[in-house]
Amino acid sequence: MQNNVRPESMERITTKALADAFIDEQVKEIRAQVGDKKVLLALSGGVDSSVVAALLIKAIGKQLVCVHVNHGLLRKGEPEQVVKVFRDEMDANLVYVDAVDRFLDKLAGVAEPEKKRKIIGAEFIRVFEEEARKQEGISFLAQGTIYPDILESDGVKAHHNVGGLPDDLQFELVEPVRLLFKDEVRVVGEALGLPHGMVYRQPFPGPGLGVRCLGAITRDRLNALREADAILREEFDKNGLAGKVWQYFISVPDFKSVGVKDGKRYEGWPAIIRAVNTTDAMTATIEEIPYTLLHHITARITAEVAGINRVLYDLTPKPVGTIEWE
Ligand code: XMP
């Protein structure tokens, strides 16, 4: 049975030296727990699952089987980064599942936010289950559970958890970062050699762009959202806001307005920028982005992204607006 209570004597991991000591200890523990058996991990590319993957690769190499499910709702470049970092650079045993059509077909015509979330969660479990059944001799399931997950809930994550697996597919858990806080997971991730951008990336909801492509998702609007989001992230990076603003993204609603482009009527969707600061996501304030930068981002998005003809900036703090629009 795992110990799920952080001892009061446990020092906060803030330096590379402390992270290295944690890594050495975990490598030993993981080897002792797993022996020569195989471990399965759902690798989303988020901070927690990436750090767990890197730790397990260090401890048991190819005995770890990572499954990356591309559900079509990831940000631009993310699935490619997972393959590059874990398969190409860390030589991991990585199963890449292109499930884009499956998810988008299931979501077609579904406008209700909670229904969309449920479909994405359930389909994720189904895809993961299918991959798990294809693998021979798996004894353990690794998860990126972190300490706040244990404190705040019953220890499982909303969408990333694979706790919904059927009874005949239950594994013993390996949760090496379960006693760590997020900032410690990041320090450990850097010590393990993961790219800075992966370790310090902003929070991203499990259902991904699915909660930002508002209403019923269509492929063309989802593409427009992904491209506009990539421009926003690029500009925040270039202008020193990436490390400063807690969360920033674009939402695209499913209505069009009239515009004009190249002298012709151009109907398009609005791209709504949201950039918030918070410590716990329970309340949030709005980042004051310089107007010149807002103008520049607006010019780029309207010029470069097919289907977008306006850019809006959401000034609403939480409460009363939640961080996500759905
Ligand atoms: P809200 O919109 O409730 O968001 O103010 C608070 C934080 O939670 C994230 N979020 C989610 N994360 N699954 C997740 O894993 C979800 O369904 C989900 N919905 C919102 C949101 O991005 C913000 O950081």
Tab-separated table of N, CA, C and O and ligand atoms in Angstrom, residues 114 117 157-160 203-208 211-212 246-247 249 274 276 278 280-284 318 321-326, ligand 1:
chain	number	residue	atom	x	y	z
A	114	GLU	N	-21.160	20.108	-20.584
A	114	GLU	CA	-20.917	18.944	-19.723
A	114	GLU	C	-20.960	17.645	-20.517
A	114	GLU	O	-20.242	16.699	-20.233
A	117	ARG	N	-17.620	17.277	-22.243
A	117	ARG	CA	-16.613	16.786	-21.285
A	117	ARG	C	-16.757	15.290	-21.058
A	117	ARG	O	-15.771	14.548	-21.025
A	157	LYS	N	-7.691	12.238	-10.964
A	157	LYS	CA	-7.892	13.469	-11.719
A	157	LYS	C	-9.117	13.365	-12.604
A	157	LYS	O	-9.457	12.302	-13.084
A	158	ALA	N	-9.694	14.522	-12.868
A	158	ALA	CA	-10.947	14.589	-13.614
A	158	ALA	C	-10.902	13.788	-14.923
A	158	ALA	O	-11.693	12.895	-15.126
A	159	HIS	N	-9.945	14.100	-15.767
A	159	HIS	CA	-9.991	13.502	-17.094
A	159	HIS	C	-8.799	12.579	-17.305
A	159	HIS	O	-8.909	11.534	-17.934
A	160	HIS	N	-7.677	12.950	-16.712
A	160	HIS	CA	-6.460	12.198	-16.958
A	160	HIS	C	-6.469	10.863	-16.245
A	160	HIS	O	-5.745	9.964	-16.604
A	203	PRO	N	-1.269	25.715	-17.083
A	203	PRO	CA	-2.268	24.659	-16.916
A	203	PRO	C	-3.129	24.533	-18.172
A	203	PRO	O	-3.413	25.545	-18.823
A	204	PHE	N	-3.486	23.313	-18.498
A	204	PHE	CA	-4.292	23.060	-19.696
A	204	PHE	C	-5.338	22.017	-19.327
A	204	PHE	O	-4.998	20.964	-18.801
A	205	PRO	N	-6.610	22.328	-19.534
A	205	PRO	CA	-7.650	21.389	-19.080
A	205	PRO	C	-7.571	20.046	-19.804
A	205	PRO	O	-7.199	20.001	-20.979
A	206	GLY	N	-7.918	18.977	-19.099
A	206	GLY	CA	-7.919	17.644	-19.703
A	206	GLY	C	-8.683	17.597	-21.026
A	206	GLY	O	-8.171	17.053	-22.010
A	207	PRO	N	-9.900	18.163	-21.082
A	207	PRO	CA	-10.643	18.136	-22.349
A	207	PRO	C	-10.085	19.110	-23.381
A	207	PRO	O	-10.648	19.257	-24.466
A	208	GLY	N	-9.004	19.797	-23.025
A	208	GLY	CA	-8.241	20.582	-23.981
A	208	GLY	C	-9.037	21.646	-24.713
A	208	GLY	O	-9.886	22.330	-24.137
A	211	VAL	N	-13.057	22.561	-24.675
A	211	VAL	CA	-13.845	23.512	-23.869
A	211	VAL	C	-13.648	24.953	-24.352
A	211	VAL	O	-14.193	25.891	-23.781
A	212	ARG	N	-12.821	25.124	-25.387
A	212	ARG	CA	-12.562	26.475	-25.930
A	212	ARG	C	-13.134	26.649	-27.325
A	212	ARG	O	-13.245	27.780	-27.796
A	246	TRP	N	-0.459	33.588	-15.593
A	246	TRP	CA	-0.753	32.234	-15.119
A	246	TRP	C	-1.373	31.366	-16.209
A	246	TRP	O	-0.995	30.223	-16.414
A	247	GLN	N	-2.364	31.916	-16.886
A	247	GLN	CA	-3.019	31.149	-17.952
A	247	GLN	C	-3.535	32.103	-19.024
A	247	GLN	O	-4.128	33.128	-18.703
A	249	PHE	N	-5.178	32.100	-23.204
A	249	PHE	CA	-5.652	31.245	-24.288
A	249	PHE	C	-6.703	31.966	-25.105
A	249	PHE	O	-7.103	33.090	-24.787
A	274	ARG	N	-8.177	35.429	-23.492
A	274	ARG	CA	-8.318	35.470	-22.039
A	274	ARG	C	-6.925	35.317	-21.447
A	274	ARG	O	-6.164	34.416	-21.860
A	276	VAL	N	-5.287	35.435	-17.538
A	276	VAL	CA	-5.630	35.621	-16.124
A	276	VAL	C	-4.485	35.257	-15.193
A	276	VAL	O	-3.617	34.452	-15.518
A	278	THR	N	-3.805	34.032	-11.099
A	278	THR	CA	-4.466	33.436	-9.942
A	278	THR	C	-3.434	32.614	-9.189
A	278	THR	O	-2.355	32.331	-9.709
A	280	ASP	N	-4.856	29.891	-7.081
A	280	ASP	CA	-5.510	28.595	-6.873
A	280	ASP	C	-6.632	28.313	-7.875
A	280	ASP	O	-7.347	27.325	-7.728
A	281	ALA	N	-6.814	29.187	-8.857
A	281	ALA	CA	-7.852	29.053	-9.895
A	281	ALA	C	-9.281	29.223	-9.352
A	281	ALA	O	-10.243	29.106	-10.090
A	282	MET	N	-9.406	29.516	-8.042
A	282	MET	CA	-10.743	29.728	-7.473
A	282	MET	C	-11.229	31.151	-7.774
A	282	MET	O	-12.413	31.385	-7.989
A	283	THR	N	-10.274	32.093	-7.758
A	283	THR	CA	-10.567	33.459	-8.190
A	283	THR	C	-9.463	33.836	-9.169
A	283	THR	O	-8.397	33.220	-9.155
A	284	ALA	N	-9.726	34.829	-10.005
A	284	ALA	CA	-8.688	35.217	-10.970
A	284	ALA	C	-8.847	36.678	-11.337
A	284	ALA	O	-9.960	37.211	-11.373
A	318	LYS	N	-12.682	36.452	-12.332
A	318	LYS	CA	-13.427	35.348	-11.716
A	318	LYS	C	-13.500	35.589	-10.228
A	318	LYS	O	-12.442	35.725	-9.619
A	321	GLY	N	-16.879	35.703	-14.101
A	321	GLY	CA	-16.631	34.764	-15.204
A	321	GLY	C	-15.719	33.653	-14.738
A	321	GLY	O	-14.735	33.906	-14.027
A	322	THR	N	-16.007	32.417	-15.085
A	322	THR	CA	-15.038	31.359	-14.805
A	322	THR	C	-13.843	31.586	-15.738
A	322	THR	O	-13.919	32.391	-16.662
A	323	ILE	N	-12.753	30.869	-15.498
A	323	ILE	CA	-11.571	31.062	-16.345
A	323	ILE	C	-11.881	30.573	-17.754
A	323	ILE	O	-11.709	31.302	-18.735
A	324	GLU	N	-12.349	29.344	-17.878
A	324	GLU	CA	-12.771	28.831	-19.178
A	324	GLU	C	-14.177	29.351	-19.478
A	324	GLU	O	-14.940	29.657	-18.571
A	325	TRP	N	-14.511	29.386	-20.767
A	325	TRP	CA	-15.855	29.833	-21.151
A	325	TRP	C	-16.878	28.722	-21.012
A	325	TRP	O	-18.075	28.972	-20.974
A	326	GLU	N	-16.394	27.486	-21.006
A	326	GLU	CA	-17.344	26.361	-20.837
A	326	GLU	C	-16.929	25.576	-19.619
A	326	GLU	O	-15.749	25.353	-19.386
B	1	XMP	P1	-12.719	27.461	-14.384
B	1	XMP	O1	-13.180	27.594	-15.816
B	1	XMP	O2	-13.577	26.516	-13.593
B	1	XMP	O3	-11.283	26.810	-14.469
B	1	XMP	O4	-12.567	28.801	-13.712
B	1	XMP	C1	-10.394	26.703	-13.386
B	1	XMP	C2	-9.140	25.978	-13.865
B	1	XMP	O5	-9.445	24.605	-14.165
B	1	XMP	C3	-9.168	24.328	-15.523
B	1	XMP	N1	-10.258	23.483	-16.040
B	1	XMP	C4	-10.185	22.157	-16.205
B	1	XMP	N2	-9.192	21.284	-15.986
B	1	XMP	N3	-10.586	19.511	-16.718
B	1	XMP	C5	-9.389	19.966	-16.264
B	1	XMP	O6	-8.476	19.149	-16.102
B	1	XMP	C6	-11.636	20.335	-16.959
B	1	XMP	O7	-12.693	19.897	-17.386
B	1	XMP	C7	-11.422	21.720	-16.680
B	1	XMP	N4	-12.208	22.805	-16.782
B	1	XMP	C8	-11.491	23.874	-16.368
B	1	XMP	C9	-9.115	25.674	-16.223
B	1	XMP	O8	-8.300	25.631	-17.395
B	1	XMP	C10	-8.566	26.558	-15.143
B	1	XMP	O9	-7.158	26.453	-15.058
